PDB file of C-alpha atoms and ligand atoms in Angstrom:
ATOM      1  CA  MET R 253       0.086   0.050   0.061  1.00  0.00           C
ATOM      2  CA  SER R 254       1.231   3.593  -0.973  1.00  0.00           C
ATOM      3  CA  ARG R 255       2.536   5.734   1.905  1.00  0.00           C
ATOM      4  CA  THR R 256       0.959   9.317   2.341  1.00  0.00           C
ATOM      5  CA  VAL R 257       4.072  11.192   3.038  1.00  0.00           C
ATOM      6  CA  TYR R 258       4.776  14.878   4.423  1.00  0.00           C
ATOM      7  CA  VAL R 259       7.140  17.059   2.414  1.00  0.00           C
ATOM      8  CA  ASN R 260       7.147  20.711   2.707  1.00  0.00           C
ATOM      9  CA  GLY R 261       3.835  21.468   3.975  1.00  0.00           C
ATOM     10  CA  GLU R 262       2.123  18.994   2.135  1.00  0.00           C
ATOM     11  CA  TYR R 263       0.751  15.712   2.637  1.00  0.00           C
ATOM     12  CA  LEU R 264       1.232  13.602  -0.613  1.00  0.00           C
ATOM     13  CA  PRO R 265       1.194  10.201  -1.866  1.00  0.00           C
ATOM     14  CA  GLU R 266       4.658   8.584  -1.740  1.00  0.00           C
ATOM     15  CA  ALA R 267       4.943   8.517  -5.823  1.00  0.00           C
ATOM     16  CA  ASP R 268       4.097  12.533  -5.972  1.00  0.00           C
ATOM     17  CA  ALA R 269       6.432  13.433  -3.595  1.00  0.00           C
ATOM     18  CA  LYS R 270       9.653  15.145  -4.727  1.00  0.00           C
ATOM     19  CA  ILE R 271      12.291  17.497  -3.570  1.00  0.00           C
ATOM     20  CA  SER R 272      15.223  19.046  -5.598  1.00  0.00           C
ATOM     21  CA  ILE R 273      18.387  17.336  -6.829  1.00  0.00           C
ATOM     22  CA  PHE R 274      20.430  20.534  -5.519  1.00  0.00           C
ATOM     23  CA  ASP R 275      18.843  19.644  -2.094  1.00  0.00           C
ATOM     24  CA  ARG R 276      21.815  19.805   0.284  1.00  0.00           C
ATOM     25  CA  GLY R 277      20.436  17.119   2.191  1.00  0.00           C
ATOM     26  CA  PHE R 278      21.447  14.939  -0.930  1.00  0.00           C
ATOM     27  CA  LEU R 279      24.363  16.720  -2.025  1.00  0.00           C
ATOM     28  CA  MET R 280      26.039  17.144   1.256  1.00  0.00           C
ATOM     29  CA  ALA R 281      24.467  15.203   3.720  1.00  0.00           C
ATOM     30  CA  ASP R 282      24.036  18.705   5.403  1.00  0.00           C
ATOM     31  CA  GLY R 283      20.537  17.546   7.493  1.00  0.00           C
ATOM     32  CA  VAL R 284      19.232  15.970  10.613  1.00  0.00           C
ATOM     33  CA  TYR R 285      16.870  13.641  11.179  1.00  0.00           C
ATOM     34  CA  GLU R 286      14.815  12.196  14.279  1.00  0.00           C
ATOM     35  CA  VAL R 287      13.185   8.429  14.340  1.00  0.00           C
ATOM     36  CA  THR R 288      10.086   8.541  16.625  1.00  0.00           C
ATOM     37  CA  SER R 289       8.275   5.225  17.722  1.00  0.00           C
ATOM     38  CA  VAL R 290       4.665   4.600  17.469  1.00  0.00           C
ATOM     39  CA  LEU R 291       2.927   2.117  19.764  1.00  0.00           C
ATOM     40  CA  GLY R 292      -0.917   1.687  19.655  1.00  0.00           C
ATOM     41  CA  GLY R 293      -1.418   4.648  17.308  1.00  0.00           C
ATOM     42  CA  LYS R 294       0.753   6.886  20.153  1.00  0.00           C
ATOM     43  CA  LEU R 295       4.024   8.642  19.747  1.00  0.00           C
ATOM     44  CA  ILE R 296       6.445   7.705  22.376  1.00  0.00           C
ATOM     45  CA  ASP R 297       9.051   9.623  23.728  1.00  0.00           C
ATOM     46  CA  PHE R 298       7.850  12.706  21.292  1.00  0.00           C
ATOM     47  CA  GLU R 299       9.550  15.477  23.909  1.00  0.00           C
ATOM     48  CA  GLY R 300      12.916  13.974  23.622  1.00  0.00           C
ATOM     49  CA  HIS R 301      12.658  14.021  20.247  1.00  0.00           C
ATOM     50  CA  ALA R 302      11.396  17.429  19.530  1.00  0.00           C
ATOM     51  CA  LEU R 303      13.883  18.703  21.500  1.00  0.00           C
ATOM     52  CA  ARG R 304      16.974  17.105  20.317  1.00  0.00           C
ATOM     53  CA  LEU R 305      15.719  18.153  16.761  1.00  0.00           C
ATOM     54  CA  GLN R 306      16.051  21.344  17.997  1.00  0.00           C
ATOM     55  CA  ARG R 307      19.460  21.142  19.372  1.00  0.00           C
ATOM     56  CA  SER R 308      20.774  19.444  16.089  1.00  0.00           C
ATOM     57  CA  LEU R 309      19.286  22.339  14.244  1.00  0.00           C
ATOM     58  CA  SER R 310      20.942  24.930  16.556  1.00  0.00           C
ATOM     59  CA  GLU R 311      24.047  23.233  16.554  1.00  0.00           C
ATOM     60  CA  LEU R 312      24.262  23.644  12.691  1.00  0.00           C
ATOM     61  CA  ASP R 313      23.050  27.048  12.490  1.00  0.00           C
ATOM     62  CA  MET R 314      19.788  25.793  10.784  1.00  0.00           C
ATOM     63  CA  VAL R 315      16.601  27.953  11.080  1.00  0.00           C
ATOM     64  CA  GLU R 316      14.016  25.790  12.808  1.00  0.00           C
ATOM     65  CA  PRO R 317      11.198  25.158  10.275  1.00  0.00           C
ATOM     66  CA  LEU R 318       8.253  24.111  12.355  1.00  0.00           C
ATOM     67  CA  GLY R 319       7.645  24.761  16.000  1.00  0.00           C
ATOM     68  CA  ARG R 320       6.996  21.518  18.516  1.00  0.00           C
ATOM     69  CA  ASP R 321       3.132  22.137  18.028  1.00  0.00           C
ATOM     70  CA  GLU R 322       3.048  21.887  14.242  1.00  0.00           C
ATOM     71  CA  LEU R 323       5.548  18.834  14.533  1.00  0.00           C
ATOM     72  CA  LEU R 324       3.536  17.129  17.214  1.00  0.00           C
ATOM     73  CA  GLU R 325       0.212  17.630  14.547  1.00  0.00           C
ATOM     74  CA  ILE R 326       2.230  16.214  11.632  1.00  0.00           C
ATOM     75  CA  HIS R 327       3.452  13.336  13.399  1.00  0.00           C
ATOM     76  CA  ARG R 328      -0.438  12.924  14.373  1.00  0.00           C
ATOM     77  CA  GLU R 329      -1.832  13.443  10.652  1.00  0.00           C
ATOM     78  CA  LEU R 330       0.694  10.859   9.447  1.00  0.00           C
ATOM     79  CA  VAL R 331      -0.123   8.149  12.058  1.00  0.00           C
ATOM     80  CA  ARG R 332      -3.528   8.703  11.152  1.00  0.00           C
ATOM     81  CA  LEU R 333      -3.332   8.972   7.242  1.00  0.00           C
ATOM     82  CA  ASN R 334      -1.336   5.637   7.202  1.00  0.00           C
ATOM     83  CA  ALA R 335      -3.337   3.942  10.168  1.00  0.00           C
ATOM     84  CA  ILE R 336      -0.364   3.172  12.113  1.00  0.00           C
ATOM     85  CA  GLU R 337      -0.635   1.305  15.247  1.00  0.00           C
ATOM     86  CA  ASP R 338       2.998  -0.012  15.514  1.00  0.00           C
ATOM     87  CA  GLY R 339       5.722   1.623  13.468  1.00  0.00           C
ATOM     88  CA  MET R 340       8.093   4.584  13.245  1.00  0.00           C
ATOM     89  CA  ILE R 341       7.834   7.977  11.861  1.00  0.00           C
ATOM     90  CA  TYR R 342      11.179   9.398  10.126  1.00  0.00           C
ATOM     91  CA  LEU R 343      11.715  13.272   9.867  1.00  0.00           C
ATOM     92  CA  GLN R 344      14.607  14.402   8.054  1.00  0.00           C
ATOM     93  CA  VAL R 345      15.441  18.260   7.643  1.00  0.00           C
ATOM     94  CA  THR R 346      17.778  19.637   5.387  1.00  0.00           C
ATOM     95  CA  ARG R 347      19.336  22.941   4.881  1.00  0.00           C
ATOM     96  CA  GLY R 348      17.343  23.079   1.399  1.00  0.00           C
ATOM     97  CA  SER R 349      17.935  23.652  -2.251  1.00  0.00           C
ATOM     98  CA  ALA R 350      19.498  27.160  -2.903  1.00  0.00           C
ATOM     99  CA  GLY R 351      19.193  26.152  -6.625  1.00  0.00           C
ATOM    100  CA  ASP R 352      22.792  25.349  -7.489  1.00  0.00           C
ATOM    101  CA  ARG R 353      25.838  23.354  -5.765  1.00  0.00           C
ATOM    102  CA  ASP R 354      27.661  25.145  -3.369  1.00  0.00           C
ATOM    103  CA  PHE R 355      29.630  24.610  -0.533  1.00  0.00           C
ATOM    104  CA  VAL R 356      29.096  28.095   1.361  1.00  0.00           C
ATOM    105  CA  PHE R 357      25.735  27.758   3.144  1.00  0.00           C
ATOM    106  CA  PRO R 358      23.003  29.688   1.460  1.00  0.00           C
ATOM    107  CA  ASP R 359      21.191  32.693   2.941  1.00  0.00           C
ATOM    108  CA  PRO R 360      18.719  31.141   5.445  1.00  0.00           C
ATOM    109  CA  GLU R 361      16.140  34.201   4.778  1.00  0.00           C
ATOM    110  CA  THR R 362      16.094  32.676   1.037  1.00  0.00           C
ATOM    111  CA  THR R 363      16.657  29.301   1.084  1.00  0.00           C
ATOM    112  CA  ARG R 364      14.114  27.318   3.536  1.00  0.00           C
ATOM    113  CA  PRO R 365      14.820  23.866   5.043  1.00  0.00           C
ATOM    114  CA  THR R 366      13.467  20.872   3.129  1.00  0.00           C
ATOM    115  CA  VAL R 367      11.105  18.963   5.708  1.00  0.00           C
ATOM    116  CA  VAL R 368      10.017  15.762   4.844  1.00  0.00           C
ATOM    117  CA  LEU R 369       8.285  13.192   7.114  1.00  0.00           C
ATOM    118  CA  PHE R 370       7.325   9.413   6.135  1.00  0.00           C
ATOM    119  CA  THR R 371       6.090   6.407   8.027  1.00  0.00           C
ATOM    120  CA  GLN R 372       7.177   2.510   8.647  1.00  0.00           C
ATOM    121  CA  ASP R 373       4.249   0.058   9.407  1.00  0.00           C
ATOM    122  CA  LYS R 374       5.510  -2.394  12.077  1.00  0.00           C
ATOM    123  CA  PRO R 375       2.636  -4.324  13.466  1.00  0.00           C
ATOM    124  CA  GLY R 376       3.865  -5.829  17.084  1.00  0.00           C
ATOM    125  CA  MET R 377       6.947  -4.211  16.577  1.00  0.00           C
ATOM    126  CA  ALA R 378       7.267  -4.471  20.669  1.00  0.00           C
ATOM    127  CA  ASP R 379       6.532  -8.314  20.606  1.00  0.00           C
ATOM    128  CA  THR R 380       9.517  -8.672  18.173  1.00  0.00           C
ATOM    129  CA  PRO R 381      10.689 -12.410  19.073  1.00  0.00           C
ATOM    130  CA  VAL R 382      14.393 -11.222  18.757  1.00  0.00           C
ATOM    131  CA  ALA R 383      14.403  -9.708  21.621  1.00  0.00           C
ATOM    132  CA  LYS R 384      13.677 -13.198  22.898  1.00  0.00           C
ATOM    133  CA  VAL R 385      17.061 -14.478  22.089  1.00  0.00           C
ATOM    134  CA  GLY R 386      19.126 -11.236  21.758  1.00  0.00           C
ATOM    135  CA  ILE R 387      21.337 -10.289  18.972  1.00  0.00           C
ATOM    136  CA  LYS R 388      25.077 -10.952  18.016  1.00  0.00           C
ATOM    137  CA  VAL R 389      27.308  -7.680  17.425  1.00  0.00           C
ATOM    138  CA  ILE R 390      30.836  -7.061  16.063  1.00  0.00           C
ATOM    139  CA  SER R 391      33.727  -4.675  16.915  1.00  0.00           C
ATOM    140  CA  ILE R 392      34.858  -2.248  14.538  1.00  0.00           C
ATOM    141  CA  ASP R 393      36.551   0.819  14.523  1.00  0.00           C
ATOM    142  CA  ASP R 394      34.703   4.403  14.785  1.00  0.00           C
ATOM    143  CA  ILE R 395      35.876   6.401  11.955  1.00  0.00           C
ATOM    144  CA  ARG R 396      33.153   8.872  12.096  1.00  0.00           C
ATOM    145  CA  TRP R 397      33.543  12.681  12.532  1.00  0.00           C
ATOM    146  CA  GLY R 398      33.598  14.272  16.024  1.00  0.00           C
ATOM    147  CA  ARG R 399      29.809  15.334  16.193  1.00  0.00           C
ATOM    148  CA  ARG R 400      27.972  12.419  17.032  1.00  0.00           C
ATOM    149  CA  ASP R 401      25.528  14.215  19.426  1.00  0.00           C
ATOM    150  CA  ILE R 402      24.074  15.937  16.555  1.00  0.00           C
ATOM    151  CA  LYS R 403      21.995  13.659  14.871  1.00  0.00           C
ATOM    152  CA  THR R 404      22.909  14.260  10.884  1.00  0.00           C
ATOM    153  CA  VAL R 405      22.018  12.394   7.570  1.00  0.00           C
ATOM    154  CA  GLN R 406      25.479  11.403   7.541  1.00  0.00           C
ATOM    155  CA  LEU R 407      24.668   7.504   7.850  1.00  0.00           C
ATOM    156  CA  LEU R 408      27.161   5.892   5.512  1.00  0.00           C
ATOM    157  CA  TYR R 409      29.426   4.297   8.086  1.00  0.00           C
ATOM    158  CA  PRO R 410      26.349   3.322  10.122  1.00  0.00           C
ATOM    159  CA  SER R 411      25.330   1.480   7.015  1.00  0.00           C
ATOM    160  CA  MET R 412      28.641   0.027   6.175  1.00  0.00           C
ATOM    161  CA  GLY R 413      29.089  -0.938   9.981  1.00  0.00           C
ATOM    162  CA  LYS R 414      25.564  -3.032   9.354  1.00  0.00           C
ATOM    163  CA  MET R 415      26.928  -4.653   6.265  1.00  0.00           C
ATOM    164  CA  MET R 416      30.199  -5.475   7.701  1.00  0.00           C
ATOM    165  CA  ALA R 417      28.259  -7.042  10.557  1.00  0.00           C
ATOM    166  CA  LYS R 418      25.947  -8.947   8.007  1.00  0.00           C
ATOM    167  CA  ALA R 419      29.119 -10.598   6.355  1.00  0.00           C
ATOM    168  CA  ALA R 420      30.475 -11.682   9.366  1.00  0.00           C
ATOM    169  CA  GLY R 421      27.317 -13.306  10.544  1.00  0.00           C
ATOM    170  CA  ALA R 422      26.214 -11.134  13.041  1.00  0.00           C
ATOM    171  CA  ASP R 423      23.586  -8.001  13.575  1.00  0.00           C
ATOM    172  CA  ASP R 424      25.066  -5.126  14.431  1.00  0.00           C
ATOM    173  CA  ALA R 425      28.125  -3.338  14.943  1.00  0.00           C
ATOM    174  CA  TRP R 426      29.699  -1.663  18.183  1.00  0.00           C
ATOM    175  CA  MET R 427      31.762   0.885  17.367  1.00  0.00           C
ATOM    176  CA  VAL R 428      35.248   1.144  18.949  1.00  0.00           C
ATOM    177  CA  GLU R 429      37.427   4.525  19.329  1.00  0.00           C
ATOM    178  CA  ASP R 430      41.023   4.522  21.542  1.00  0.00           C
ATOM    179  CA  GLY R 431      39.979   1.131  22.825  1.00  0.00           C
ATOM    180  CA  GLN R 432      36.618   2.010  24.320  1.00  0.00           C
ATOM    181  CA  VAL R 433      33.220   1.257  23.083  1.00  0.00           C
ATOM    182  CA  THR R 434      31.704   4.437  21.437  1.00  0.00           C
ATOM    183  CA  GLU R 435      27.812   2.799  20.760  1.00  0.00           C
ATOM    184  CA  GLY R 436      25.964   0.847  18.463  1.00  0.00           C
ATOM    185  CA  THR R 437      25.582   1.923  14.591  1.00  0.00           C
ATOM    186  CA  SER R 438      22.291   2.942  15.575  1.00  0.00           C
ATOM    187  CA  ASN R 439      22.505   2.282  19.311  1.00  0.00           C
ATOM    188  CA  ASN R 440      23.503   3.076  22.488  1.00  0.00           C
ATOM    189  CA  ALA R 441      25.908   0.376  23.938  1.00  0.00           C
ATOM    190  CA  TYR R 442      25.570  -1.107  27.408  1.00  0.00           C
ATOM    191  CA  ILE R 443      26.981  -3.917  29.613  1.00  0.00           C
ATOM    192  CA  VAL R 444      26.050  -5.343  33.128  1.00  0.00           C
ATOM    193  CA  LYS R 445      28.082  -6.368  35.870  1.00  0.00           C
ATOM    194  CA  GLY R 446      26.356  -7.836  38.984  1.00  0.00           C
ATOM    195  CA  ASN R 447      23.481  -4.907  39.779  1.00  0.00           C
ATOM    196  CA  LYS R 448      25.710  -2.556  37.765  1.00  0.00           C
ATOM    197  CA  ILE R 449      24.548  -0.860  34.070  1.00  0.00           C
ATOM    198  CA  ILE R 450      27.673   0.858  32.573  1.00  0.00           C
ATOM    199  CA  THR R 451      27.186   2.936  29.642  1.00  0.00           C
ATOM    200  CA  ARG R 452      29.464   5.373  28.166  1.00  0.00           C
ATOM    201  CA  GLU R 453      29.036   8.996  29.351  1.00  0.00           C
ATOM    202  CA  LEU R 454      27.275  11.502  27.268  1.00  0.00           C
ATOM    203  CA  SER R 455      29.710  14.012  25.009  1.00  0.00           C
ATOM    204  CA  SER R 456      29.966  14.819  21.685  1.00  0.00           C
ATOM    205  CA  ASP R 457      31.457  10.891  20.706  1.00  0.00           C
ATOM    206  CA  ILE R 458      27.962   9.604  21.100  1.00  0.00           C
ATOM    207  CA  LEU R 459      24.256  10.476  20.582  1.00  0.00           C
ATOM    208  CA  HIS R 460      22.162  11.287  23.316  1.00  0.00           C
ATOM    209  CA  GLY R 461      19.945   8.635  23.015  1.00  0.00           C
ATOM    210  CA  ILE R 462      16.229   9.441  23.909  1.00  0.00           C
ATOM    211  CA  THR R 463      15.895   5.997  25.018  1.00  0.00           C
ATOM    212  CA  ARG R 464      18.931   6.268  26.775  1.00  0.00           C
ATOM    213  CA  ALA R 465      17.774   8.934  29.040  1.00  0.00           C
ATOM    214  CA  ALA R 466      14.561   7.139  29.623  1.00  0.00           C
ATOM    215  CA  VAL R 467      16.123   3.439  30.386  1.00  0.00           C
ATOM    216  CA  LEU R 468      18.662   5.353  32.632  1.00  0.00           C
ATOM    217  CA  ARG R 469      15.820   7.074  34.443  1.00  0.00           C
ATOM    218  CA  PHE R 470      13.490   3.937  35.177  1.00  0.00           C
ATOM    219  CA  ALA R 471      16.938   1.862  35.910  1.00  0.00           C
ATOM    220  CA  ARG R 472      17.639   4.215  38.734  1.00  0.00           C
ATOM    221  CA  GLU R 473      13.813   4.339  40.194  1.00  0.00           C
ATOM    222  CA  ALA R 474      13.810   0.448  39.811  1.00  0.00           C
ATOM    223  CA  GLN R 475      17.132   1.007  42.614  1.00  0.00           C
ATOM    224  CA  MET R 476      19.595  -0.230  39.559  1.00  0.00           C
ATOM    225  CA  GLU R 477      22.838   1.033  40.259  1.00  0.00           C
ATOM    226  CA  VAL R 478      24.240   3.202  36.767  1.00  0.00           C
ATOM    227  CA  GLU R 479      27.839   3.974  35.828  1.00  0.00           C
ATOM    228  CA  GLU R 480      28.298   6.398  33.114  1.00  0.00           C
ATOM    229  CA  ARG R 481      31.693   5.730  31.675  1.00  0.00           C
ATOM    230  CA  SER R 482      33.372   3.715  28.823  1.00  0.00           C
ATOM    231  CA  PHE R 483      34.212   0.559  28.826  1.00  0.00           C
ATOM    232  CA  THR R 484      36.362  -1.950  26.408  1.00  0.00           C
ATOM    233  CA  ILE R 485      35.243  -4.681  24.288  1.00  0.00           C
ATOM    234  CA  ASP R 486      37.068  -7.264  26.629  1.00  0.00           C
ATOM    235  CA  GLU R 487      35.533  -5.960  29.608  1.00  0.00           C
ATOM    236  CA  ALA R 488      31.844  -6.205  27.861  1.00  0.00           C
ATOM    237  CA  LYS R 489      32.814  -9.874  26.867  1.00  0.00           C
ATOM    238  CA  GLN R 490      33.363 -10.501  30.622  1.00  0.00           C
ATOM    239  CA  ALA R 491      30.043  -8.873  31.454  1.00  0.00           C
ATOM    240  CA  ASP R 492      26.974 -10.814  32.728  1.00  0.00           C
ATOM    241  CA  GLU R 493      24.835  -8.867  30.310  1.00  0.00           C
ATOM    242  CA  ALA R 494      24.871  -6.632  27.520  1.00  0.00           C
ATOM    243  CA  PHE R 495      22.252  -4.844  25.260  1.00  0.00           C
ATOM    244  CA  VAL R 496      21.699  -1.637  23.483  1.00  0.00           C
ATOM    245  CA  THR R 497      18.874   0.830  23.208  1.00  0.00           C
ATOM    246  CA  SER R 498      17.040   3.192  20.345  1.00  0.00           C
ATOM    247  CA  ALA R 499      13.666   4.041  19.456  1.00  0.00           C
ATOM    248  CA  SER R 500      13.693   1.510  16.933  1.00  0.00           C
ATOM    249  CA  THR R 501      14.580  -1.692  19.439  1.00  0.00           C
ATOM    250  CA  PHE R 502      13.634   0.009  22.709  1.00  0.00           C
ATOM    251  CA  VAL R 503      15.656  -2.381  24.878  1.00  0.00           C
ATOM    252  CA  MET R 504      17.879  -5.005  23.141  1.00  0.00           C
ATOM    253  CA  PRO R 505      19.619  -7.963  24.656  1.00  0.00           C
ATOM    254  CA  VAL R 506      23.244  -8.708  23.290  1.00  0.00           C
ATOM    255  CA  VAL R 507      24.324 -12.385  23.479  1.00  0.00           C
ATOM    256  CA  GLU R 508      27.269 -12.029  21.429  1.00  0.00           C
ATOM    257  CA  ILE R 509      30.200  -9.705  20.752  1.00  0.00           C
ATOM    258  CA  ASP R 510      32.743 -10.862  18.460  1.00  0.00           C
ATOM    259  CA  GLY R 511      31.769 -14.546  18.750  1.00  0.00           C
ATOM    260  CA  ALA R 512      32.091 -14.786  22.580  1.00  0.00           C
ATOM    261  CA  LYS R 513      28.905 -15.454  24.697  1.00  0.00           C
ATOM    262  CA  ILE R 514      27.932 -12.889  27.056  1.00  0.00           C
ATOM    263  CA  GLY R 515      26.997 -14.369  30.094  1.00  0.00           C
ATOM    264  CA  THR R 516      25.197 -17.645  29.095  1.00  0.00           C
ATOM    265  CA  GLY R 517      24.824 -16.875  25.790  1.00  0.00           C
ATOM    266  CA  ALA R 518      21.001 -15.964  25.735  1.00  0.00           C
ATOM    267  CA  PRO R 519      19.267 -13.223  27.326  1.00  0.00           C
ATOM    268  CA  GLY R 520      19.322 -12.298  31.285  1.00  0.00           C
ATOM    269  CA  THR R 521      17.896 -10.771  33.524  1.00  0.00           C
ATOM    270  CA  VAL R 522      18.523  -6.992  33.417  1.00  0.00           C
ATOM    271  CA  ALA R 523      17.763  -6.227  29.827  1.00  0.00           C
ATOM    272  CA  PRO R 524      14.058  -8.015  29.910  1.00  0.00           C
ATOM    273  CA  ARG R 525      13.035  -6.141  32.764  1.00  0.00           C
ATOM    274  CA  LEU R 526      14.212  -3.033  31.712  1.00  0.00           C
ATOM    275  CA  ARG R 527      12.656  -3.498  28.276  1.00  0.00           C
ATOM    276  CA  GLU R 528       9.312  -4.415  30.015  1.00  0.00           C
ATOM    277  CA  ILE R 529       9.623  -1.083  32.431  1.00  0.00           C
ATOM    278  CA  TYR R 530      10.500   1.073  29.235  1.00  0.00           C
ATOM    279  CA  LEU R 531       7.800  -0.613  27.427  1.00  0.00           C
ATOM    280  CA  ASP R 532       5.229  -0.408  29.885  1.00  0.00           C
ATOM    281  CA  GLU R 533       6.113   3.109  30.787  1.00  0.00           C
ATOM    282  CA  SER R 534       6.581   4.462  27.405  1.00  0.00           C
ATOM    283  CA  ARG R 535       3.169   3.107  26.662  1.00  0.00           C
ATOM    284  CA  LYS R 536       1.755   4.705  29.685  1.00  0.00           C
ATOM    285  CA  ALA R 537       2.973   8.284  28.665  1.00  0.00           C
ATOM    286  CA  ALA R 538       2.599   8.381  25.134  1.00  0.00           C
ATOM    287  CA  ILE R 539       1.161  10.858  23.277  1.00  0.00           C
TER     288      ILE R 539
HETATM  289  N1  PDD K 723      19.254   5.845  15.689  1.00  0.00           N
HETATM  290  N2  PDD K 723      23.044   6.291  18.575  1.00  0.00           N
HETATM  291  C1  PDD K 723      22.925   6.314  17.311  1.00  0.00           C
HETATM  292  C2  PDD K 723      24.211   6.380  16.220  1.00  0.00           C
HETATM  293  C3  PDD K 723      21.998   6.199  16.768  1.00  0.00           C
HETATM  294  O1  PDD K 723      21.940   6.165  15.464  1.00  0.00           O
HETATM  295  C4  PDD K 723      20.647   6.127  17.393  1.00  0.00           C
HETATM  296  C5  PDD K 723      19.434   6.431  17.122  1.00  0.00           C
HETATM  297  C6  PDD K 723      21.025   5.773  19.105  1.00  0.00           C
HETATM  298  C7  PDD K 723      20.088   5.658  19.987  1.00  0.00           C
HETATM  299  O2  PDD K 723      19.162   7.330  19.836  1.00  0.00           O
HETATM  300  P1  PDD K 723      17.573   7.269  20.433  1.00  0.00           P
HETATM  301  O3  PDD K 723      17.426   6.524  21.790  1.00  0.00           O
HETATM  302  O4  PDD K 723      17.111   8.437  20.370  1.00  0.00           O
HETATM  303  O5  PDD K 723      16.820   6.171  19.409  1.00  0.00           O
HETATM  304  C8  PDD K 723      22.357   5.661  19.684  1.00  0.00           C
HETATM  305  C9  PDD K 723      17.728   5.879  14.772  1.00  0.00           C
HETATM  306  C10 PDD K 723      16.774   5.065  15.556  1.00  0.00           C
HETATM  307  C11 PDD K 723      18.055   5.496  13.602  1.00  0.00           C
HETATM  308  O6  PDD K 723      18.984   5.661  12.926  1.00  0.00           O
HETATM  309  O7  PDD K 723      17.522   4.441  12.861  1.00  0.00           O
END
């Protein structure tokens, strides 16, 4: 079934949606994005995603094309028009098209950002059987740029990382810089030792995950200990459990790293519990 998508103020069938070949998102990866999940027809963590979008735009000196209320309205309208019960909403904002190719940013007064939103229908995604068995990851060098806290559309290396994982018979990759894990290709990375959850501290080295913020809050509320610091692949291999978080996977156990089983090689107790708490609380707070 053809989706209805949003492009610069219009709701259109996907086949009719068009942007310029001079769009800077296409030519320069000069754009930012957000991914918000939908459960039971409602938006999960919308406020966090809207705030991070605002921050990404401001860090790149891009104008904010839409306020929080308009953004919410568009997300809800796409959920309605595409009858999404469970799924994802992708939002991309680029610096637009000045009608030619130029490294220099165009004048924001005359070149407006391009705003695109589209949906992915994923019925029952919170009940994916993958969460019961967990995923396998490999480690790869983190060769991305230094502003990973900005959610840009420069996703070539994360795509390559997923391809490397696939070629190695794994599901995803954890990236390593100066011997320490930064994050997954499209998620934040965690290990568990005893009652302690360890995940890299926030900095420009990683994306400040919206799911990460919520999961750490719920973990602390559930009296689990949280340590925000970096860790090595060797430490991860010795951990009791490992997991990742993101808007699309929620909390997902990691059961193997570079071929080494984590714990028993099956999901432990902490990650599944956090997944359950996160899904319960997020559904309650969904708008
Ligand atoms: N990825 N780190 C990276 C590099 C990411 O791309 C993502 C999200 C996260 C987790 O952030 P959040 O919890 O806000 O989703 C961490 C999205 C889901 C994607 O690119 O599809």
